[in-house]
């Protein structure tokens, strides 16, 4: 009997890790100049691999109930929009039970780092991809910015940013002050190449918060730290929703010359967000503004724009988006109650980045490391138990 269970366990873990490796490769292929013609079929394969892991894992009644609830929402979303991401993500998170997620994330981290280096080397040697792009990036002039095989300078700086956050999260206990300086210099070096401010600012904020974690041992400082991170999380969501709600005031300004205190505020906010709010009104139907949202979205809501939180509502609908936000807030409270400050920083920094960029709101599971972190904790969160690494 024990031998049989051991065989099933090996099959389960092998399927899970094979699925993760494939998902990481899909992210790297997407970042490169190569077009994957069978991406949809590969997504189906990874879904089946995670499904096998779930079938070979024991769950409590409450866990099955929660899986069923989110799968139900995912099925409705699929039937209405044709998007299967929610189903795939729920299956992946469910499959994370009993996985050593730190070990798994280290695999994801180093695979992604090596993959990005290969993409950059391929572009520099002329094998695949472009080294730099000279064009108008919406700033009113033609600029040359480096992409190093990743299609857009923001995509290059984005990978540096998210890998910075993940790397510090995984190896923070081994880092000294001079390591933080070295990491900052790496981010500044790529910023000189890309001139992508959002990713640099997010990475610098992450460095600051991770560096300050030791002071959270003091009670007074801990609540200041927690308030700052929770404020960033909730503020990022609120700003995004309000931007989608009031984006049309910019249209009235540019086309009718209307001015008001509200319009001046959103002009200022749009400048801070480097034109992201204005991008919502550039299409004929003003894709992404709140008027284009619906309870479970629509098949025609497939336009790509940068504001990640807005894309969440636009692509998947108000109900799924509100459900995701509710889960994130509950998760944030759980992290605070269990003093998981490293995870809280990752959550708040990803939330901040998602105001301006939609890297984390995509069809690729391995782009969003929060899925892995939530997968590590979801069973303990459901049982209100403390997780011990």
mmCIF file of C-alpha atoms in Angstrom:
data_model
loop_
_atom_site.group_PDB
_atom_site.id
_atom_site.type_symbol
_atom_site.label_atom_id
_atom_site.label_comp_id
_atom_site.label_asym_id
_atom_site.label_seq_id
_atom_site.Cartn_x
_atom_site.Cartn_y
_atom_site.Cartn_z
ATOM 1 C CA UNK A 1 0.000 0.000 0.000
ATOM 2 C CA UNK A 2 2.846 2.393 0.901
ATOM 3 C CA UNK A 3 4.623 1.538 -2.361
ATOM 4 C CA UNK A 4 1.443 2.332 -4.301
ATOM 5 C CA UNK A 5 1.073 5.689 -2.520
ATOM 6 C CA UNK A 6 4.734 6.453 -3.221
ATOM 7 C CA UNK A 7 4.215 5.821 -6.939
ATOM 8 C CA UNK A 8 1.132 8.061 -7.000
ATOM 9 C CA UNK A 9 3.045 10.758 -5.119
ATOM 10 C CA UNK A 10 5.912 10.672 -7.618
ATOM 11 C CA UNK A 11 3.481 10.879 -10.523
ATOM 12 C CA UNK A 12 1.708 13.829 -8.885
ATOM 13 C CA UNK A 13 4.876 15.810 -8.241
ATOM 14 C CA UNK A 14 6.317 14.984 -11.666
ATOM 15 C CA UNK A 15 3.160 16.236 -13.375
ATOM 16 C CA UNK A 16 3.165 19.418 -11.310
ATOM 17 C CA UNK A 17 6.789 20.300 -11.976
ATOM 18 C CA UNK A 18 6.519 19.396 -15.654
ATOM 19 C CA UNK A 19 3.516 21.740 -15.890
ATOM 20 C CA UNK A 20 5.458 24.540 -14.160
ATOM 21 C CA UNK A 21 8.487 24.103 -16.440
ATOM 22 C CA UNK A 22 6.281 24.260 -19.528
ATOM 23 C CA UNK A 23 4.474 27.372 -18.226
ATOM 24 C CA UNK A 24 7.815 29.117 -17.645
ATOM 25 C CA UNK A 25 8.952 28.214 -21.156
ATOM 26 C CA UNK A 26 5.716 29.666 -22.537
ATOM 27 C CA UNK A 27 6.468 32.963 -20.777
ATOM 28 C CA UNK A 28 9.968 33.045 -22.224
ATOM 29 C CA UNK A 29 8.725 32.260 -25.717
ATOM 30 C CA UNK A 30 6.175 35.060 -25.402
ATOM 31 C CA UNK A 31 8.903 37.503 -24.341
ATOM 32 C CA UNK A 32 11.074 36.529 -27.296
ATOM 33 C CA UNK A 33 10.541 37.351 -30.975
ATOM 34 C CA UNK A 34 9.380 33.809 -31.712
ATOM 35 C CA UNK A 35 5.673 33.186 -32.297
ATOM 36 C CA UNK A 36 4.303 29.976 -30.805
ATOM 37 C CA UNK A 37 1.689 28.500 -33.196
ATOM 38 C CA UNK A 38 0.416 25.845 -30.759
ATOM 39 C CA UNK A 39 0.223 27.889 -27.564
ATOM 40 C CA UNK A 40 -3.443 27.031 -26.936
ATOM 41 C CA UNK A 41 -2.766 23.291 -27.131
ATOM 42 C CA UNK A 42 0.146 23.622 -24.707
ATOM 43 C CA UNK A 43 -2.115 25.446 -22.254
ATOM 44 C CA UNK A 44 -4.459 22.463 -22.437
ATOM 45 C CA UNK A 45 -1.521 20.149 -21.711
ATOM 46 C CA UNK A 46 -0.438 22.066 -18.602
ATOM 47 C CA UNK A 47 -4.047 22.149 -17.402
ATOM 48 C CA UNK A 48 -4.185 18.344 -17.673
ATOM 49 C CA UNK A 49 -0.874 18.001 -15.814
ATOM 50 C CA UNK A 50 -2.144 20.135 -12.924
ATOM 51 C CA UNK A 51 -5.466 18.259 -13.025
ATOM 52 C CA UNK A 52 -3.599 14.956 -12.557
ATOM 53 C CA UNK A 53 -1.800 16.456 -9.549
ATOM 54 C CA UNK A 54 -5.155 17.530 -8.075
ATOM 55 C CA UNK A 55 -6.653 14.057 -8.648
ATOM 56 C CA UNK A 56 -3.754 12.466 -6.772
ATOM 57 C CA UNK A 57 -3.927 14.891 -3.822
ATOM 58 C CA UNK A 58 -6.156 14.641 -0.747
ATOM 59 C CA UNK A 59 -8.324 17.646 0.125
ATOM 60 C CA UNK A 60 -10.758 18.429 2.907
ATOM 61 C CA UNK A 61 -14.456 19.026 2.256
ATOM 62 C CA UNK A 62 -13.961 22.776 2.730
ATOM 63 C CA UNK A 63 -11.097 22.762 0.241
ATOM 64 C CA UNK A 64 -13.169 20.887 -2.343
ATOM 65 C CA UNK A 65 -16.013 23.325 -1.747
ATOM 66 C CA UNK A 66 -13.774 26.332 -2.363
ATOM 67 C CA UNK A 67 -12.254 24.737 -5.468
ATOM 68 C CA UNK A 68 -15.739 24.027 -6.775
ATOM 69 C CA UNK A 69 -16.880 27.620 -6.175
ATOM 70 C CA UNK A 70 -14.002 29.178 -8.098
ATOM 71 C CA UNK A 71 -14.176 26.572 -10.866
ATOM 72 C CA UNK A 72 -17.877 27.397 -11.214
ATOM 73 C CA UNK A 73 -17.009 31.070 -11.703
ATOM 74 C CA UNK A 74 -14.327 30.031 -14.175
ATOM 75 C CA UNK A 75 -16.749 27.907 -16.182
ATOM 76 C CA UNK A 76 -19.247 30.782 -16.404
ATOM 77 C CA UNK A 77 -16.438 33.073 -17.543
ATOM 78 C CA UNK A 78 -15.390 30.544 -20.184
ATOM 79 C CA UNK A 79 -18.943 30.090 -21.481
ATOM 80 C CA UNK A 80 -19.500 33.854 -21.683
ATOM 81 C CA UNK A 81 -16.121 35.086 -22.950
ATOM 82 C CA UNK A 82 -14.326 32.027 -24.303
ATOM 83 C CA UNK A 83 -11.424 32.721 -21.916
ATOM 84 C CA UNK A 84 -10.278 29.707 -19.913
ATOM 85 C CA UNK A 85 -7.640 31.441 -17.772
ATOM 86 C CA UNK A 86 -9.675 31.377 -14.558
ATOM 87 C CA UNK A 87 -10.192 27.609 -14.819
ATOM 88 C CA UNK A 88 -6.493 27.065 -15.500
ATOM 89 C CA UNK A 89 -5.390 29.323 -12.642
ATOM 90 C CA UNK A 90 -7.771 27.715 -10.135
ATOM 91 C CA UNK A 91 -6.537 24.260 -11.129
ATOM 92 C CA UNK A 92 -2.925 25.376 -10.771
ATOM 93 C CA UNK A 93 -3.454 26.923 -7.322
ATOM 94 C CA UNK A 94 -5.311 23.825 -6.152
ATOM 95 C CA UNK A 95 -2.439 21.674 -7.405
ATOM 96 C CA UNK A 96 0.026 23.648 -5.270
ATOM 97 C CA UNK A 97 -1.064 21.825 -2.112
ATOM 98 C CA UNK A 98 1.790 19.873 -0.450
ATOM 99 C CA UNK A 99 4.369 21.396 -2.812
ATOM 100 C CA UNK A 100 7.575 22.911 -1.453
ATOM 101 C CA UNK A 101 6.787 26.266 -3.067
ATOM 102 C CA UNK A 102 10.041 27.985 -2.162
ATOM 103 C CA UNK A 103 11.910 25.218 -3.979
ATOM 104 C CA UNK A 104 9.483 25.514 -6.879
ATOM 105 C CA UNK A 105 9.860 29.298 -7.079
ATOM 106 C CA UNK A 106 13.640 28.984 -7.076
ATOM 107 C CA UNK A 107 13.293 26.738 -10.123
ATOM 108 C CA UNK A 108 11.002 29.336 -11.747
ATOM 109 C CA UNK A 109 13.400 32.150 -10.855
ATOM 110 C CA UNK A 110 16.537 30.566 -12.287
ATOM 111 C CA UNK A 111 14.780 29.220 -15.372
ATOM 112 C CA UNK A 112 13.442 32.710 -16.083
ATOM 113 C CA UNK A 113 16.811 34.394 -15.440
ATOM 114 C CA UNK A 114 18.648 31.989 -17.739
ATOM 115 C CA UNK A 115 15.898 32.254 -20.354
ATOM 116 C CA UNK A 116 16.049 36.063 -20.334
ATOM 117 C CA UNK A 117 19.846 35.981 -20.679
ATOM 118 C CA UNK A 118 19.497 33.637 -23.675
ATOM 119 C CA UNK A 119 16.921 35.962 -25.283
ATOM 120 C CA UNK A 120 19.212 38.969 -24.797
ATOM 121 C CA UNK A 121 22.238 37.055 -26.118
ATOM 122 C CA UNK A 122 20.264 35.909 -29.168
ATOM 123 C CA UNK A 123 19.341 39.504 -30.004
ATOM 124 C CA UNK A 124 22.873 40.844 -29.474
ATOM 125 C CA UNK A 125 24.331 38.154 -31.749
ATOM 126 C CA UNK A 126 21.686 38.676 -34.417
ATOM 127 C CA UNK A 127 20.165 35.207 -34.081
ATOM 128 C CA UNK A 128 16.672 36.275 -33.029
ATOM 129 C CA UNK A 129 15.059 39.521 -31.995
ATOM 130 C CA UNK A 130 15.872 43.211 -32.151
ATOM 131 C CA UNK A 131 18.467 44.963 -30.006
ATOM 132 C CA UNK A 132 16.819 48.412 -30.003
ATOM 133 C CA UNK A 133 13.792 50.200 -31.411
ATOM 134 C CA UNK A 134 13.699 53.742 -32.747
ATOM 135 C CA UNK A 135 10.171 55.122 -32.785
ATOM 136 C CA UNK A 136 7.709 57.498 -31.147
ATOM 137 C CA UNK A 137 6.790 55.971 -27.773
ATOM 138 C CA UNK A 138 3.978 58.441 -27.200
ATOM 139 C CA UNK A 139 6.188 61.089 -25.609
ATOM 140 C CA UNK A 140 6.043 63.485 -28.540
ATOM 141 C CA UNK A 141 9.411 62.616 -30.099
ATOM 142 C CA UNK A 142 11.277 59.762 -31.769
ATOM 143 C CA UNK A 143 13.517 57.864 -29.345
ATOM 144 C CA UNK A 144 15.891 54.924 -29.454
ATOM 145 C CA UNK A 145 15.375 52.564 -26.544
ATOM 146 C CA UNK A 146 16.845 49.100 -26.035
ATOM 147 C CA UNK A 147 14.672 45.978 -26.008
ATOM 148 C CA UNK A 148 17.350 43.228 -26.197
ATOM 149 C CA UNK A 149 15.067 40.761 -27.943
ATOM 150 C CA UNK A 150 11.975 41.354 -25.800
ATOM 151 C CA UNK A 151 9.960 43.441 -28.238
ATOM 152 C CA UNK A 152 9.520 46.572 -26.118
ATOM 153 C CA UNK A 153 11.715 48.437 -23.615
ATOM 154 C CA UNK A 154 8.971 48.206 -20.974
ATOM 155 C CA UNK A 155 8.945 44.417 -21.367
ATOM 156 C CA UNK A 156 12.701 44.264 -20.756
ATOM 157 C CA UNK A 157 12.591 46.488 -17.662
ATOM 158 C CA UNK A 158 9.496 44.604 -16.484
ATOM 159 C CA UNK A 159 11.385 41.312 -16.372
ATOM 160 C CA UNK A 160 14.203 42.971 -14.437
ATOM 161 C CA UNK A 161 11.664 44.368 -11.972
ATOM 162 C CA UNK A 162 9.667 41.190 -11.303
ATOM 163 C CA UNK A 163 12.807 39.047 -11.088
ATOM 164 C CA UNK A 164 14.264 41.577 -8.640
ATOM 165 C CA UNK A 165 11.204 41.242 -6.409
ATOM 166 C CA UNK A 166 11.123 37.449 -6.651
ATOM 167 C CA UNK A 167 14.878 37.099 -6.145
ATOM 168 C CA UNK A 168 14.900 39.238 -2.993
ATOM 169 C CA UNK A 169 11.857 37.376 -1.668
ATOM 170 C CA UNK A 170 13.578 34.012 -2.121
ATOM 171 C CA UNK A 171 17.058 34.951 -0.880
ATOM 172 C CA UNK A 172 16.420 37.864 1.483
ATOM 173 C CA UNK A 173 17.880 36.081 4.515
ATOM 174 C CA UNK A 174 21.249 35.833 2.725
ATOM 175 C CA UNK A 175 21.363 39.414 1.482
ATOM 176 C CA UNK A 176 23.487 42.139 3.074
ATOM 177 C CA UNK A 177 23.294 45.894 2.541
ATOM 178 C CA UNK A 178 25.842 45.809 -0.290
ATOM 179 C CA UNK A 179 23.738 43.215 -2.129
ATOM 180 C CA UNK A 180 20.849 45.683 -2.120
ATOM 181 C CA UNK A 181 23.145 48.323 -3.622
ATOM 182 C CA UNK A 182 24.245 45.864 -6.316
ATOM 183 C CA UNK A 183 20.633 44.990 -7.150
ATOM 184 C CA UNK A 184 19.771 48.693 -7.359
ATOM 185 C CA UNK A 185 22.683 49.288 -9.746
ATOM 186 C CA UNK A 186 21.492 46.443 -11.988
ATOM 187 C CA UNK A 187 18.046 48.039 -12.174
ATOM 188 C CA UNK A 188 19.582 51.452 -12.893
ATOM 189 C CA UNK A 189 21.749 49.968 -15.657
ATOM 190 C CA UNK A 190 18.732 48.528 -17.448
ATOM 191 C CA UNK A 191 16.830 51.772 -16.873
ATOM 192 C CA UNK A 192 19.563 53.622 -18.791
ATOM 193 C CA UNK A 193 18.893 51.228 -21.676
ATOM 194 C CA UNK A 194 15.085 51.241 -21.529
ATOM 195 C CA UNK A 195 14.051 54.525 -19.869
ATOM 196 C CA UNK A 196 11.097 52.632 -18.353
ATOM 197 C CA UNK A 197 10.316 54.515 -15.163
ATOM 198 C CA UNK A 198 7.429 52.468 -13.755
ATOM 199 C CA UNK A 199 9.380 49.235 -13.396
ATOM 200 C CA UNK A 200 12.367 51.066 -11.914
ATOM 201 C CA UNK A 201 10.227 52.881 -9.327
ATOM 202 C CA UNK A 202 8.464 49.627 -8.380
ATOM 203 C CA UNK A 203 11.791 47.804 -7.989
ATOM 204 C CA UNK A 204 13.191 50.642 -5.857
ATOM 205 C CA UNK A 205 10.107 50.600 -3.627
ATOM 206 C CA UNK A 206 10.460 46.823 -3.259
ATOM 207 C CA UNK A 207 14.144 47.206 -2.310
ATOM 208 C CA UNK A 208 13.203 49.786 0.312
ATOM 209 C CA UNK A 209 10.418 47.705 1.870
ATOM 210 C CA UNK A 210 12.455 44.477 1.898
ATOM 211 C CA UNK A 211 15.387 46.324 3.451
ATOM 212 C CA UNK A 212 13.075 47.712 6.153
ATOM 213 C CA UNK A 213 11.567 44.349 7.120
ATOM 214 C CA UNK A 214 13.899 43.857 10.147
ATOM 215 C CA UNK A 215 12.468 46.995 11.791
ATOM 216 C CA UNK A 216 8.992 45.420 11.687
ATOM 217 C CA UNK A 217 10.080 43.391 14.702
ATOM 218 C CA UNK A 218 9.363 46.549 16.683
ATOM 219 C CA UNK A 219 5.632 46.868 17.262
ATOM 220 C CA UNK A 220 5.306 50.590 16.498
ATOM 221 C CA UNK A 221 7.280 50.312 13.274
ATOM 222 C CA UNK A 222 5.464 47.130 12.231
ATOM 223 C CA UNK A 223 2.097 48.837 12.023
ATOM 224 C CA UNK A 224 3.587 51.696 10.023
ATOM 225 C CA UNK A 225 5.100 49.155 7.630
ATOM 226 C CA UNK A 226 1.839 47.219 7.394
ATOM 227 C CA UNK A 227 -0.233 50.366 6.871
ATOM 228 C CA UNK A 228 2.064 51.452 4.049
ATOM 229 C CA UNK A 229 1.813 48.148 2.204
ATOM 230 C CA UNK A 230 -1.931 47.732 2.707
ATOM 231 C CA UNK A 231 -2.375 51.337 1.596
ATOM 232 C CA UNK A 232 -0.438 50.645 -1.601
ATOM 233 C CA UNK A 233 -2.541 47.541 -2.299
ATOM 234 C CA UNK A 234 -5.931 49.170 -1.747
ATOM 235 C CA UNK A 235 -4.885 52.517 -3.206
ATOM 236 C CA UNK A 236 -3.684 50.878 -6.410
ATOM 237 C CA UNK A 237 -7.052 49.220 -6.917
ATOM 238 C CA UNK A 238 -9.063 52.349 -6.076
ATOM 239 C CA UNK A 239 -7.005 54.594 -8.378
ATOM 240 C CA UNK A 240 -7.418 52.124 -11.234
ATOM 241 C CA UNK A 241 -11.190 51.843 -10.803
ATOM 242 C CA UNK A 242 -11.621 55.611 -10.530
ATOM 243 C CA UNK A 243 -9.456 56.120 -13.626
ATOM 244 C CA UNK A 244 -11.681 53.780 -15.651
ATOM 245 C CA UNK A 245 -14.772 55.485 -14.276
ATOM 246 C CA UNK A 246 -13.684 59.028 -15.105
ATOM 247 C CA UNK A 247 -11.399 58.494 -18.119
ATOM 248 C CA UNK A 248 -13.902 60.181 -20.429
ATOM 249 C CA UNK A 249 -13.286 63.528 -18.738
ATOM 250 C CA UNK A 250 -9.990 63.589 -20.641
ATOM 251 C CA UNK A 251 -11.925 63.085 -23.886
ATOM 252 C CA UNK A 252 -14.056 66.125 -23.090
ATOM 253 C CA UNK A 253 -10.885 68.086 -22.375
ATOM 254 C CA UNK A 254 -9.078 67.178 -25.600
ATOM 255 C CA UNK A 255 -12.090 67.352 -27.910
ATOM 256 C CA UNK A 256 -14.308 70.005 -26.336
ATOM 257 C CA UNK A 257 -11.839 72.039 -24.304
ATOM 258 C CA UNK A 258 -13.736 71.456 -21.066
ATOM 259 C CA UNK A 259 -11.910 72.336 -17.866
ATOM 260 C CA UNK A 260 -12.764 71.652 -14.248
ATOM 261 C CA UNK A 261 -11.043 70.688 -11.026
ATOM 262 C CA UNK A 262 -11.848 67.036 -11.772
ATOM 263 C CA UNK A 263 -10.343 67.252 -15.260
ATOM 264 C CA UNK A 264 -7.211 68.961 -13.930
ATOM 265 C CA UNK A 265 -6.800 66.196 -11.351
ATOM 266 C CA UNK A 266 -7.025 63.439 -13.976
ATOM 267 C CA UNK A 267 -4.684 65.304 -16.316
ATOM 268 C CA UNK A 268 -2.171 65.359 -13.457
ATOM 269 C CA UNK A 269 -2.802 61.678 -12.649
ATOM 270 C CA UNK A 270 -2.531 60.743 -16.341
ATOM 271 C CA UNK A 271 0.847 62.479 -16.481
ATOM 272 C CA UNK A 272 2.050 60.494 -13.453
ATOM 273 C CA UNK A 273 0.780 57.288 -15.059
ATOM 274 C CA UNK A 274 2.550 58.230 -18.320
ATOM 275 C CA UNK A 275 -0.591 58.512 -20.428
ATOM 276 C CA UNK A 276 -2.240 55.271 -19.314
ATOM 277 C CA UNK A 277 -5.625 56.896 -18.612
ATOM 278 C CA UNK A 278 -5.587 58.646 -21.985
ATOM 279 C CA UNK A 279 -4.913 55.285 -23.655
ATOM 280 C CA UNK A 280 -8.360 54.123 -22.492
ATOM 281 C CA UNK A 281 -10.089 56.697 -24.696
ATOM 282 C CA UNK A 282 -7.946 56.279 -27.817
ATOM 283 C CA UNK A 283 -10.069 53.548 -29.424
ATOM 284 C CA UNK A 284 -13.389 54.112 -31.178
ATOM 285 C CA UNK A 285 -15.364 52.416 -28.396
ATOM 286 C CA UNK A 286 -13.109 53.715 -25.581
ATOM 287 C CA UNK A 287 -12.169 50.166 -24.615
ATOM 288 C CA UNK A 288 -11.472 49.700 -20.910
ATOM 289 C CA UNK A 289 -13.532 52.547 -19.471
ATOM 290 C CA UNK A 290 -16.152 51.506 -16.937
ATOM 291 C CA UNK A 291 -18.950 51.692 -19.522
ATOM 292 C CA UNK A 292 -17.346 48.729 -21.345
ATOM 293 C CA UNK A 293 -17.402 46.556 -18.211
ATOM 294 C CA UNK A 294 -20.079 43.931 -17.559
ATOM 295 C CA UNK A 295 -20.724 41.269 -14.928
ATOM 296 C CA UNK A 296 -18.822 38.524 -16.780
ATOM 297 C CA UNK A 297 -17.330 40.597 -19.595
ATOM 298 C CA UNK A 298 -18.011 39.896 -23.289
ATOM 299 C CA UNK A 299 -16.210 38.001 -26.079
ATOM 300 C CA UNK A 300 -15.469 41.284 -27.869
ATOM 301 C CA UNK A 301 -13.620 42.655 -24.825
ATOM 302 C CA UNK A 302 -10.230 41.561 -26.112
ATOM 303 C CA UNK A 303 -8.393 44.849 -26.575
ATOM 304 C CA UNK A 304 -4.888 45.077 -25.083
ATOM 305 C CA UNK A 305 -3.994 48.095 -22.948
ATOM 306 C CA UNK A 306 -1.531 48.586 -20.125
ATOM 307 C CA UNK A 307 -3.557 49.275 -16.971
ATOM 308 C CA UNK A 308 -3.633 45.859 -15.311
ATOM 309 C CA UNK A 309 -6.397 46.325 -12.750
ATOM 310 C CA UNK A 310 -8.611 47.863 -15.428
ATOM 311 C CA UNK A 311 -7.842 44.956 -17.748
ATOM 312 C CA UNK A 312 -8.935 42.547 -15.006
ATOM 313 C CA UNK A 313 -12.428 44.088 -14.965
ATOM 314 C CA UNK A 314 -12.547 44.573 -18.743
ATOM 315 C CA UNK A 315 -11.381 41.083 -19.764
ATOM 316 C CA UNK A 316 -13.074 38.955 -17.098
ATOM 317 C CA UNK A 317 -15.949 41.017 -15.740
ATOM 318 C CA UNK A 318 -16.998 42.778 -12.566
ATOM 319 C CA UNK A 319 -17.891 39.616 -10.604
ATOM 320 C CA UNK A 320 -14.604 37.738 -11.210
ATOM 321 C CA UNK A 321 -12.558 40.915 -10.650
ATOM 322 C CA UNK A 322 -14.326 41.735 -7.375
ATOM 323 C CA UNK A 323 -13.853 38.138 -6.268
ATOM 324 C CA UNK A 324 -10.115 38.345 -7.004
ATOM 325 C CA UNK A 325 -9.801 41.631 -5.110
ATOM 326 C CA UNK A 326 -11.705 40.221 -2.134
ATOM 327 C CA UNK A 327 -9.388 37.201 -2.036
ATOM 328 C CA UNK A 328 -6.303 39.427 -2.233
ATOM 329 C CA UNK A 329 -7.495 41.615 0.640
ATOM 330 C CA UNK A 330 -8.323 38.574 2.780
ATOM 331 C CA UNK A 331 -4.918 37.133 1.895
ATOM 332 C CA UNK A 332 -3.231 40.414 2.856
ATOM 333 C CA UNK A 333 -4.966 40.344 6.259
ATOM 334 C CA UNK A 334 -3.865 36.720 6.734
ATOM 335 C CA UNK A 335 -0.265 37.680 5.934
ATOM 336 C CA UNK A 336 -0.372 40.544 8.421
ATOM 337 C CA UNK A 337 -1.875 38.377 11.173
ATOM 338 C CA UNK A 338 0.839 35.774 10.600
ATOM 339 C CA UNK A 339 3.624 38.347 10.214
ATOM 340 C CA UNK A 340 4.521 37.244 6.692
ATOM 341 C CA UNK A 341 6.027 40.584 5.750
ATOM 342 C CA UNK A 342 8.037 39.326 2.770
ATOM 343 C CA UNK A 343 4.896 38.013 1.080
ATOM 344 C CA UNK A 344 3.046 41.238 1.937
ATOM 345 C CA UNK A 345 5.731 43.264 0.151
ATOM 346 C CA UNK A 346 5.474 41.073 -2.954
ATOM 347 C CA UNK A 347 1.691 41.496 -2.940
ATOM 348 C CA UNK A 348 1.758 45.289 -2.522
ATOM 349 C CA UNK A 349 4.537 45.841 -5.086
ATOM 350 C CA UNK A 350 2.795 43.703 -7.687
ATOM 351 C CA UNK A 351 -0.409 45.633 -6.991
ATOM 352 C CA UNK A 352 1.434 48.922 -7.503
ATOM 353 C CA UNK A 353 2.986 47.752 -10.773
ATOM 354 C CA UNK A 354 -0.387 46.530 -12.026
ATOM 355 C CA UNK A 355 -1.799 50.066 -11.936
ATOM 356 C CA UNK A 356 0.354 50.980 -14.927
ATOM 357 C CA UNK A 357 1.314 47.653 -16.535
ATOM 358 C CA UNK A 358 -0.670 44.480 -17.232
ATOM 359 C CA UNK A 359 2.219 42.002 -17.121
ATOM 360 C CA UNK A 360 0.565 40.092 -14.266
ATOM 361 C CA UNK A 361 -2.916 40.035 -15.848
ATOM 362 C CA UNK A 362 -2.381 37.694 -18.768
ATOM 363 C CA UNK A 363 -2.935 34.176 -20.031
ATOM 364 C CA UNK A 364 0.456 33.068 -18.652
ATOM 365 C CA UNK A 365 0.405 31.531 -15.167
ATOM 366 C CA UNK A 366 4.190 31.721 -14.692
ATOM 367 C CA UNK A 367 4.171 35.493 -15.221
ATOM 368 C CA UNK A 368 2.401 36.063 -11.917
ATOM 369 C CA UNK A 369 4.401 34.773 -8.957
ATOM 370 C CA UNK A 370 1.511 35.624 -6.647
ATOM 371 C CA UNK A 371 -0.255 32.509 -7.947
ATOM 372 C CA UNK A 372 2.598 30.412 -6.563
ATOM 373 C CA UNK A 373 2.667 32.255 -3.230
ATOM 374 C CA UNK A 374 -1.092 32.040 -2.828
ATOM 375 C CA UNK A 375 -0.886 28.359 -3.793
ATOM 376 C CA UNK A 376 1.529 27.876 -0.904
ATOM 377 C CA UNK A 377 -0.890 29.376 1.602
ATOM 378 C CA UNK A 378 -4.446 28.819 0.396
ATOM 379 C CA UNK A 379 -5.147 25.635 2.360
ATOM 380 C CA UNK A 380 -3.778 27.193 5.562
ATOM 381 C CA UNK A 381 -5.745 30.374 4.928
ATOM 382 C CA UNK A 382 -8.924 28.341 4.495
ATOM 383 C CA UNK A 383 -8.339 26.483 7.762
ATOM 384 C CA UNK A 384 -7.115 29.684 9.488
ATOM 385 C CA UNK A 385 -3.842 27.961 10.274
ATOM 386 C CA UNK A 386 -0.383 29.474 10.413
ATOM 387 C CA UNK A 387 1.973 28.305 7.675
ATOM 388 C CA UNK A 388 5.462 27.329 8.758
ATOM 389 C CA UNK A 389 8.226 27.089 6.145
#
